[in-house]
XYZ file of C-alpha atoms in Angstrom:
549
model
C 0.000 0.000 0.000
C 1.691 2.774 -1.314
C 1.070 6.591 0.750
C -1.076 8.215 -1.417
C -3.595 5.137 -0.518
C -3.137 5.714 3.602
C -4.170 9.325 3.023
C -6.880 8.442 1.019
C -8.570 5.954 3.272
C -7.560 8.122 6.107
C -9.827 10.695 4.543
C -12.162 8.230 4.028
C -12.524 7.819 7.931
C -12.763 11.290 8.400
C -15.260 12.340 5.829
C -17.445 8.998 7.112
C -17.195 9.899 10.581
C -17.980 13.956 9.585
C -21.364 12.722 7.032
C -22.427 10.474 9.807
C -22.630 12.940 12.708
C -23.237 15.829 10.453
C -20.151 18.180 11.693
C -19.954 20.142 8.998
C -22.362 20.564 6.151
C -22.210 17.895 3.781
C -20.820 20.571 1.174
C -17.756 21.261 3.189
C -17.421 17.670 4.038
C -16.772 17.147 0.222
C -14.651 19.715 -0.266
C -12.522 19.306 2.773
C -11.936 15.541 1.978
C -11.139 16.977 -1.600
C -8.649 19.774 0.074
C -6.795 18.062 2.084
C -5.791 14.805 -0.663
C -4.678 18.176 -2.565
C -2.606 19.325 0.238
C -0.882 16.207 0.219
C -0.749 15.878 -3.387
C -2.512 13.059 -4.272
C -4.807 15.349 -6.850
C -3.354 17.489 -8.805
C -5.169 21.033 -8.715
C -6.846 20.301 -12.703
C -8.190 16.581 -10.603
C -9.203 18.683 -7.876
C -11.250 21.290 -9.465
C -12.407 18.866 -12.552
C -15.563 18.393 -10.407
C -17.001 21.630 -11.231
C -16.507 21.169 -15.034
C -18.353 17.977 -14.593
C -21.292 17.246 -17.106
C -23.392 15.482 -14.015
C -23.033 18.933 -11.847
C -23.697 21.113 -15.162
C -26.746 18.433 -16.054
C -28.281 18.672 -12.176
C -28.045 22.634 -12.028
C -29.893 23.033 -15.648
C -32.397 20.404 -13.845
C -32.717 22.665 -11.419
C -33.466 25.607 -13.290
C -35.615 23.329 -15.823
C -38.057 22.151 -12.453
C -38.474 25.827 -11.006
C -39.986 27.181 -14.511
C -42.424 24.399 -14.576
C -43.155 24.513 -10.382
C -44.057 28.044 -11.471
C -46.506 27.360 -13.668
C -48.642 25.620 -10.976
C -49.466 22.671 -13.861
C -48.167 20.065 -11.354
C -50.609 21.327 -8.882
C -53.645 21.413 -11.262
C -53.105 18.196 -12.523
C -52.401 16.387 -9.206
C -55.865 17.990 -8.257
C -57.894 16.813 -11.355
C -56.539 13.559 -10.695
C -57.839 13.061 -7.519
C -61.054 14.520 -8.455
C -61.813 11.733 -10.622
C -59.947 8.979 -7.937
C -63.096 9.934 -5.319
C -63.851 10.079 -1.588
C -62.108 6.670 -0.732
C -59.356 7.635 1.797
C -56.845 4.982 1.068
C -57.313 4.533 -2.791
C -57.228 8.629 -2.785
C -53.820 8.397 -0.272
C -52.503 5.346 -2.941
C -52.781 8.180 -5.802
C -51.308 10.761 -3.955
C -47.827 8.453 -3.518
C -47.980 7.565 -6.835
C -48.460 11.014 -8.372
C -45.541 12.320 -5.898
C -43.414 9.809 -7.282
C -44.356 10.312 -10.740
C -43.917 14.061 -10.507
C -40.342 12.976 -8.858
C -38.870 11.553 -11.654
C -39.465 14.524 -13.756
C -38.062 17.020 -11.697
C -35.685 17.215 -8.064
C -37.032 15.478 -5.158
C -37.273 18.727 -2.784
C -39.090 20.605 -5.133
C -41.620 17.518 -5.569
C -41.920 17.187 -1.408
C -42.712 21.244 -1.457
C -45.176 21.191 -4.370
C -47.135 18.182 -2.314
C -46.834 19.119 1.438
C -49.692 21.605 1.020
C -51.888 19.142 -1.075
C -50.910 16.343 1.632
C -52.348 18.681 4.506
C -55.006 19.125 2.714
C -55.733 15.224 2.715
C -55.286 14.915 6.031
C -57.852 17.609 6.820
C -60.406 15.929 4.264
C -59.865 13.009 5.776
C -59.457 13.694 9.431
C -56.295 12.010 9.856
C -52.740 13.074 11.115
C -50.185 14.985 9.152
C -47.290 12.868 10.430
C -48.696 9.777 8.748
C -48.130 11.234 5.670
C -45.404 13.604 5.843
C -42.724 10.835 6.296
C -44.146 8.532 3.318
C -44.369 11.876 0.630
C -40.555 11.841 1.321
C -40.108 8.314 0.964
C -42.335 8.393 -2.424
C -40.582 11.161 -3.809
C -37.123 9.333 -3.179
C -38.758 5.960 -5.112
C -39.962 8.207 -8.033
C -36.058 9.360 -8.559
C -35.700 5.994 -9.561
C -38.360 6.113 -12.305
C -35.804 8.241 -15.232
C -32.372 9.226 -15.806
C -33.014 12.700 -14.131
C -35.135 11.812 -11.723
C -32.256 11.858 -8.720
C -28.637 13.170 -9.033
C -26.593 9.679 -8.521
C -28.481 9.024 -11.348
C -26.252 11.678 -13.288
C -23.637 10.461 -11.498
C -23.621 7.101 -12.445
C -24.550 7.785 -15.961
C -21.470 10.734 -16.596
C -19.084 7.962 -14.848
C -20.244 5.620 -17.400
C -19.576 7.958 -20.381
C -16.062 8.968 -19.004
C -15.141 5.160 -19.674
C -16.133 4.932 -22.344
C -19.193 3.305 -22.090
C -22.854 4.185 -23.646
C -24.210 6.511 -20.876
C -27.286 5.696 -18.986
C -30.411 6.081 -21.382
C -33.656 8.397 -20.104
C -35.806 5.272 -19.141
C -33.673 2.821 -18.808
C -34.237 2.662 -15.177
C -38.073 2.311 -15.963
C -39.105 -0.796 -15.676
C -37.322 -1.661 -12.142
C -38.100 1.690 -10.989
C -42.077 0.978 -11.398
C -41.105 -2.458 -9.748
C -39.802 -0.190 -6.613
C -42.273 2.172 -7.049
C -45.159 -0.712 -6.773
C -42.979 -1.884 -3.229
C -42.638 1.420 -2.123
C -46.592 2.387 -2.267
C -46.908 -0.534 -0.365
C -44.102 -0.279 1.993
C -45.591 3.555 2.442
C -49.226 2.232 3.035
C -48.564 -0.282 5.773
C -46.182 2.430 7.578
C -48.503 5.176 7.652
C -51.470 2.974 8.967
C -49.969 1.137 11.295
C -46.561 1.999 12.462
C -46.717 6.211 12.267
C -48.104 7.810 15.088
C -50.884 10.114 14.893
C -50.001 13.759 16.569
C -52.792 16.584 16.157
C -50.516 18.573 14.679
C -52.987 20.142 11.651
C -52.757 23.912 12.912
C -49.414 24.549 12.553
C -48.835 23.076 9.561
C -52.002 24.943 7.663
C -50.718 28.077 9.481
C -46.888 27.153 7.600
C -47.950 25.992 4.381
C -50.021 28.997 3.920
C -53.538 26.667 4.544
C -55.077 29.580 6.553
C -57.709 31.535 4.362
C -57.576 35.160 3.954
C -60.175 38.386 2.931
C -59.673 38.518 -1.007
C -62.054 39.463 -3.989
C -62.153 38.560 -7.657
C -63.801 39.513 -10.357
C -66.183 37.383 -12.754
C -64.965 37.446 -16.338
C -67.077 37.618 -19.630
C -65.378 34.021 -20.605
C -66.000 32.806 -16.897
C -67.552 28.925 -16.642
C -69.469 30.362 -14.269
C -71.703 33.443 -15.722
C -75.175 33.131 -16.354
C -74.815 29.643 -13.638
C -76.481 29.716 -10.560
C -74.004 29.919 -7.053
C -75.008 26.320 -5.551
C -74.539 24.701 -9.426
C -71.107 24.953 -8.708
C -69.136 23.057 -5.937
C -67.261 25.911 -5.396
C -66.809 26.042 -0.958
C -66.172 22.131 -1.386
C -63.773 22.492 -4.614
C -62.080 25.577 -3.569
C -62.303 25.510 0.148
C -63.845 29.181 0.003
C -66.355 31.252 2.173
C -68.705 33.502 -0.276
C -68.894 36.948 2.412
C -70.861 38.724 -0.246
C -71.526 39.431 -3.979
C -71.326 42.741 -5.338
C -73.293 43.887 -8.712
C -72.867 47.845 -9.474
C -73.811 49.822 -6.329
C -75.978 46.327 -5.233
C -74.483 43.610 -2.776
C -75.569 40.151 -2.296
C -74.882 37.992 1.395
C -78.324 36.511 2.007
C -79.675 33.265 -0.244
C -76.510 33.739 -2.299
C -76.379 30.001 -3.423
C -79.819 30.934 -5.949
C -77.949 33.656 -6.904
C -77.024 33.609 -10.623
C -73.889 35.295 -11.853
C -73.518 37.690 -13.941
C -70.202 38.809 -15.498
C -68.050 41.452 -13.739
C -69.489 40.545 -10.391
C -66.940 41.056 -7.756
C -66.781 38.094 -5.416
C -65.605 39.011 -1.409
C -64.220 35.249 -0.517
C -61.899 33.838 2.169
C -60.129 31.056 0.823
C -56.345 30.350 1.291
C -53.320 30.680 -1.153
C -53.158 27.749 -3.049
C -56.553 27.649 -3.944
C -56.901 31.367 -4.858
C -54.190 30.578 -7.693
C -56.559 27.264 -8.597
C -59.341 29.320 -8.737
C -58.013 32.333 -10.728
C -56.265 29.485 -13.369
C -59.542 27.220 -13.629
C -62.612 29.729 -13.277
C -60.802 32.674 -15.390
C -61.769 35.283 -13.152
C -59.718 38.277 -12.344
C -58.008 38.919 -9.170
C -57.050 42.207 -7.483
C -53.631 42.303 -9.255
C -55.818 41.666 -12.350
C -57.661 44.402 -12.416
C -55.637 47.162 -10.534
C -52.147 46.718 -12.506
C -51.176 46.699 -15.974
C -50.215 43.925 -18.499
C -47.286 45.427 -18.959
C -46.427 45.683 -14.828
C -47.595 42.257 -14.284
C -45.054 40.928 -17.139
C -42.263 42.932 -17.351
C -41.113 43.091 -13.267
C -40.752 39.622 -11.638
C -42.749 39.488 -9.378
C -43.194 37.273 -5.758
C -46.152 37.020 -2.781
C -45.049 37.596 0.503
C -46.634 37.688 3.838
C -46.028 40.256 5.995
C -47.273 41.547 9.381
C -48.794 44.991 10.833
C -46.018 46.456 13.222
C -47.542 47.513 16.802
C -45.767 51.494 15.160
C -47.357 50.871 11.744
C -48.604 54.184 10.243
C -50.842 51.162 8.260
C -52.956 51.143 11.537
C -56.547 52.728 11.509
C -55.789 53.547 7.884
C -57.016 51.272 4.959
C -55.062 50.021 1.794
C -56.821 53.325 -0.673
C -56.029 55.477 2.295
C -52.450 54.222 2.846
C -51.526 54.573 -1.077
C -49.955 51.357 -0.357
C -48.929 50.917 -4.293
C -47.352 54.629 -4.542
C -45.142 54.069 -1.245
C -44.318 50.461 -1.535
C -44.322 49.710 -5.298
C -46.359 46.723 -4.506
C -50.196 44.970 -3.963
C -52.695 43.935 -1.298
C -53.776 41.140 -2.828
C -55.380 39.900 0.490
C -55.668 40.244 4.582
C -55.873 38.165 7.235
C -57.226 38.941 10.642
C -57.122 36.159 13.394
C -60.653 35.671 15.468
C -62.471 37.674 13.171
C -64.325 37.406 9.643
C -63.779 40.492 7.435
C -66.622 41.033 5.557
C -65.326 44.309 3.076
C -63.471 44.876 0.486
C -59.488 44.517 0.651
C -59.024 48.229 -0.181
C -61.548 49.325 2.743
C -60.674 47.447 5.514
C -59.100 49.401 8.518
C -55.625 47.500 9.047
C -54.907 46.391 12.928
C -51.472 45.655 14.553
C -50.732 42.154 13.685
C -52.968 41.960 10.538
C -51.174 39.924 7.575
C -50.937 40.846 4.443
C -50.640 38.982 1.440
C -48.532 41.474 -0.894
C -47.597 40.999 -4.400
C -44.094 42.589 -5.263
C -41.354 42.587 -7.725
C -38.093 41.195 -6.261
C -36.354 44.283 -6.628
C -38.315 45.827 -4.201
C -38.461 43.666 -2.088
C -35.518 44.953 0.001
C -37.552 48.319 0.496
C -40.642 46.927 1.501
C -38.320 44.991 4.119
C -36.398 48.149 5.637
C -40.341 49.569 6.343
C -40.690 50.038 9.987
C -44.564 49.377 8.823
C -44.065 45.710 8.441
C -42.279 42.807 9.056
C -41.892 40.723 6.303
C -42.028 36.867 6.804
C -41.046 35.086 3.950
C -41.306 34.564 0.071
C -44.439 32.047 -0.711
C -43.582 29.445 -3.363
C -46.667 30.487 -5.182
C -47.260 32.059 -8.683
C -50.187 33.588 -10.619
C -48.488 32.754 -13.603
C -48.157 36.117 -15.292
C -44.433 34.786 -17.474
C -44.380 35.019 -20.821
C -44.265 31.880 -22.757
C -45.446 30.162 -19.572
C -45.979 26.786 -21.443
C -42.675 26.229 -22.908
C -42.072 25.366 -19.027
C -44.326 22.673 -19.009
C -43.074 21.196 -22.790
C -39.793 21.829 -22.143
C -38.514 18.503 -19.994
C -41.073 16.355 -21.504
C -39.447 17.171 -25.113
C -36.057 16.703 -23.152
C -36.490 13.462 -22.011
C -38.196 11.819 -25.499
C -35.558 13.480 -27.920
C -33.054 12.432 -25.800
C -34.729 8.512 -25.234
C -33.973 8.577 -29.147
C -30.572 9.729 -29.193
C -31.290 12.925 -30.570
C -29.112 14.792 -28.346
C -27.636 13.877 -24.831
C -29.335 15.115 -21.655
C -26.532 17.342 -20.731
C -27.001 19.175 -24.196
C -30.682 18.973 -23.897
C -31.163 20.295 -20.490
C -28.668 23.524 -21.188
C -30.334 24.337 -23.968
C -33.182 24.200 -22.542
C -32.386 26.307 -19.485
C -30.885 29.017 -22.229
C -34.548 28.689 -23.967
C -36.485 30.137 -21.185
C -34.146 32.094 -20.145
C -34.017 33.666 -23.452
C -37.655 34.039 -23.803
C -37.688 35.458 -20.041
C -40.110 32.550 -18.953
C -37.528 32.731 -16.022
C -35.355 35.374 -15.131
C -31.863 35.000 -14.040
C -32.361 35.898 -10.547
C -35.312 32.861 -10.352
C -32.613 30.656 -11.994
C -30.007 31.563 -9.468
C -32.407 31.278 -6.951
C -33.686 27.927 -8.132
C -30.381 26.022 -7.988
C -29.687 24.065 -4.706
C -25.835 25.305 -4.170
C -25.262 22.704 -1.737
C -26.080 19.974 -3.939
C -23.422 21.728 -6.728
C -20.789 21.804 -4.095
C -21.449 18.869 -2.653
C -20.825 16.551 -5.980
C -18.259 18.742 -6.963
C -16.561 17.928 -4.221
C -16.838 14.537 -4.226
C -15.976 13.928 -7.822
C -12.279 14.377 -7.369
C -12.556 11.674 -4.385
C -13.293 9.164 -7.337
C -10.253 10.474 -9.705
C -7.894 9.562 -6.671
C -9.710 6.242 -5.548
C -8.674 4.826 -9.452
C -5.289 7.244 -9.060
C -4.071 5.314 -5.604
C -5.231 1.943 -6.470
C -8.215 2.128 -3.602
C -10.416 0.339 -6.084
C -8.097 -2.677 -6.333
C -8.355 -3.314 -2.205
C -11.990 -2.862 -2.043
C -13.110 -4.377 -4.709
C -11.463 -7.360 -3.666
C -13.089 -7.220 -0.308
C -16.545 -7.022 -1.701
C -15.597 -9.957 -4.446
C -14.391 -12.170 -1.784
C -17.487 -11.557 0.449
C -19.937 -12.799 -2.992
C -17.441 -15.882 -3.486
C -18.206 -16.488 0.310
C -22.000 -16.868 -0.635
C -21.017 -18.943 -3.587
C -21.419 -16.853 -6.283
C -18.317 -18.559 -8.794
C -19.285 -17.355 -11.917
C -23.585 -16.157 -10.986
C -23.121 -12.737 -11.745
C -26.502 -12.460 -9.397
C -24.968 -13.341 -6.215
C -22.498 -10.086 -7.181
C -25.314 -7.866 -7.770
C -26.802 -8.826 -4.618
C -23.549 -8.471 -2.252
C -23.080 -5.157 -4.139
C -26.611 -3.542 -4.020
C -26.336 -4.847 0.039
C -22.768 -2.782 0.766
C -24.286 0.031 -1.316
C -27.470 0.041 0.607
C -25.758 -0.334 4.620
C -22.961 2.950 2.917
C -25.785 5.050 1.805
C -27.966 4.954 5.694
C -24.435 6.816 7.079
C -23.090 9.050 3.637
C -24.673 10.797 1.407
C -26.295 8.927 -1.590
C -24.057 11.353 -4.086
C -21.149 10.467 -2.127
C -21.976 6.588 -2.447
C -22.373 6.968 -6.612
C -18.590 9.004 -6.446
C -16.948 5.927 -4.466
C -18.590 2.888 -5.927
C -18.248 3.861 -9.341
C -14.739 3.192 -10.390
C -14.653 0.529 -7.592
C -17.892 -1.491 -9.713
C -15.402 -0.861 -12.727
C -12.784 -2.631 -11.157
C -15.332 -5.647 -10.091
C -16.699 -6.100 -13.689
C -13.187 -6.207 -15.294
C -12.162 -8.596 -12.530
C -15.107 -11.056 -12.707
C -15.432 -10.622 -16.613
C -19.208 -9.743 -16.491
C -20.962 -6.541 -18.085
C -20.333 -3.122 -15.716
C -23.831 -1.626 -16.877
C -26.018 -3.985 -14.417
C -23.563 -3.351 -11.537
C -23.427 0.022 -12.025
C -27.732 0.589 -12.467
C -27.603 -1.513 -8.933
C -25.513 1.166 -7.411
C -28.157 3.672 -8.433
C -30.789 1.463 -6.943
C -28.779 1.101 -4.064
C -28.297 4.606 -2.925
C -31.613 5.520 -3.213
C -33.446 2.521 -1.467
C -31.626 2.581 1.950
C -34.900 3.327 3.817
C -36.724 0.862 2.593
């Protein structure tokens, strides 16, 4: 064993012991392993930095990008919903779907943004259903990790595995290649997620907090009834609307007339303005299915609505507010803030006005639509306090559904060879951003840093593995442990002892990390055995991302 090779597995140790007990962030983990086999020159600095020029880590941040533009379009959301409308009021059969659509959507774009997308819509379930949240919460995780399995891009070792493959010269990893295993999984893991959630998760009343997090809570908001509404010239109660929408109808007003009494004979008329409470995500449904106009609608131009990029926040009346005792119109809350009241929310009481004429109190939140680059003004305002960004959008981009063809037309020309999925997924991210469907600031915004550092990091660890022989020793180990089980020349008995030490690695490291390591050490197995690397390699993948199960 030569010294390169002590100093790598000595890193090894360290970088185990640091992923295992979370010391550092995983990020720094992989670059400190990566810094210090530089220090003692077992990398050169080119091996050291070729993880950042690494098509997997350019491939997962245009992935990135790719799934914000089409979370923004709130398709995922509308879909998941008319799905389940036509699934019924069957609480397990309804809770079956729900895994399966998580896991569907997972394999299409990253895992964290398919577990935000569905937290609210799981809530939701558990309120319809009167169950707990943590019965759910645990399994949407679990599904979202099985759906990675489903497509090439569906998880990052994934990438990994596949870039490995073409740096050997070997046919990289095709878009559904993992397909028909991953539904085998995916079949398992409904299963494994059912029989958890019944049985073994407990059941905490925890449903307040988490509709007062994931924005559930309604607010005071109005809209406006279109000409080329569904709903004009239809009576109130011909439409499902509290049950679809989860809104409260305060009142209906026609001219100078409003309706609150017997409203569900009333018929609608277009341009009648609706006062509702409902809560965020289903304002957006409504406003996208019903094609009525909300207050940013009808109070801001086309031209403001499209050209500035614009977010909702939440923010809360100060107990100093000059907002107090004044209303929204009063307040010229556009001229001073550059930015909207779409909505207010007042806790142990129902507002019954309009948003514009209700008299704000200390503690009052308001739902505010802003572009970004004010957002740093409307912060410094002793008025409010700002809480936080909502991951909601009234989809007001240009070219909005070039998001939602863009990764489906990724993933077929690239099944056919067309182009690779590193080309197709740049190209795509320079598409939008071209056609400002996404601005740069949402694309900068959308890529998970950590994740870019992290396999950056780690790639080098897999240049020196091959450079210091460390794939000779443990390959070995893991070939003698097969032969132990008698697997001679069954190249199933391999698969097995390898998806096994891939599986126990993954529970303590990183899954990332796992792909980086076991790569050129599967190499090494293959050539030493004589069987094909492209199984061993696609049970690595499997591997990493099954440990819970």
């Amino acid at each position: 064993m030569t010294p390169d090779l002590y100093v790598l597995l000595s890193v090894f140790l360290i970088m185990v012991v640091l992923f295992t007990f979370e010391i550092l962030p995983l990020e720094v983990t992989a670059l400190l392993g990566t810094g210090i086999l530089l220090l003692f020159d077992v990398l050169t600095v080119d091996e050291a930095l070729s993880g950042f020029s690494n098509k997997a880590v350019i491939t997962i941040g245009a992935m990135f990008i790719l799934g914000r533009s089409l979370v923004k379009t709130g398709f995922l959301e509308v879909f998941a919903d008319f799905i389940y409308s036509k699934v019924g009021q069957n609480k397990w059969l309804t809770i079956i779907t729900f895994f399966a659509l998580v896991s569907l959507f997972s394999g299409l774009i990253n895992n964290t943004a398919a577990v935000a997308i569905f937290i609210p819509l799981a809530i939701n379930l558990c309120q319809r259903f009167h169950i707990s949240p943590t019965k759910l919460l645990l399994p949407l995780s679990y599904a979202a990790i099985i759906g990675g399995m489903l497509t090439l891009i569906g998880t990052s070792t994934n990438l990994i595995v596949s870039s490995f493959m073409g740096e050997h010269n070997m046919i990289p990893l095709s878009m559904f290649e993992f397909t028909k295993l991953g539904l085998v999984f995916l079949a398992i893991g409904i299963i494994y997620n059912i029989l958890i959630a019944r049985f073994i998760l407990p059941s905490r009343a925890i449903v307040s907090s988490l509709t007062q997090k994931y924005h559930i809570g309604t607010y005071l908001t109005e809209f406006r009834v279109n000409s080329s509404s569904p709903i004009v010239g239809k009576r109130l109660n011909s439409f499902d609307l509290s049950e679809k929408y989860q809104l409260d109808v305060i009142k209906v007003m026609r001219g100078e007339t409003s309706y609150s009494m017997n409203l569900s004979n009333l018929i609608i008329e277009e341009n009648d303005v609706f006062i509702v409470q409902i809560n965020i995500k289903n304002l957006v449904k409504l406003k996208n299915e019903l094609n009525v106009s909300l207050l940013t609608d009808i109070k801001m131009s086309q031209e403001e609505l499209i050209d500035s990029n614009h977010v909702l926040v939440e923010a809360i009346v100060t107990q100093q507010s000059d907002l107090i005792g004044n209303t929204i119109f009063d307040f010229n809350f556009k001229r001073k803030f550059s930015g909207f009241v779409l909505a207010i929310k007042r806790q142990q009481e129902l507002l019954r006005d309009k948003v514009a004429h209700v008299r704000l109190r200390f503690s009052d939140t308001l739902l505010i639509m802003i572009a970004k680059e004010k957002l740093n003004q409307l912060r410094q305002s002793m008025d409010l306090i700002v809480m936080e960004e909502l991951d909601v959008h009234l989809r007001y981009e240009r070219y909005w559904w070039m998001s939602i063809l863009i990764i489906p037309v990724i993933m077929i020309l690239s099944s056919f060879g067309v182009f690779s999925i590193v080309k197709g997924a740049v190209l795509g991210t320079i598409l939008l951003l071209a056609l400002k469907s996404l601005s740069m600031q949402d694309a900068y915004e959308s890529i998970n840093w950590s994740v870019i550092f992290l396999i950056a990091g780690l790639v080098p660890i897999g240049v020196a593995i091959t450079k210091t022989g460390a794939d000779f020793y443990i390959g070995q180990m893991i070939i003698l442990c097969a032969e132990y089980f008698g697997a001679g020349s069954n190249p199933e008995i391999y698969i097995s002892v390898l998806y096994f030490f891939t599986f126990i690695l993954s529970a303590f490291i990183s899954n990332a990390a796992v792909a980086v390591i076991l790569g050129p050490i599967t190499l090494f197995i293959s050539q030493s055995i004589g069987i094909d690397a492209r199984p061993l390699l696609i049970t690595i993948c499997f591997g990493a991302s099954a440990s819970f199960i």
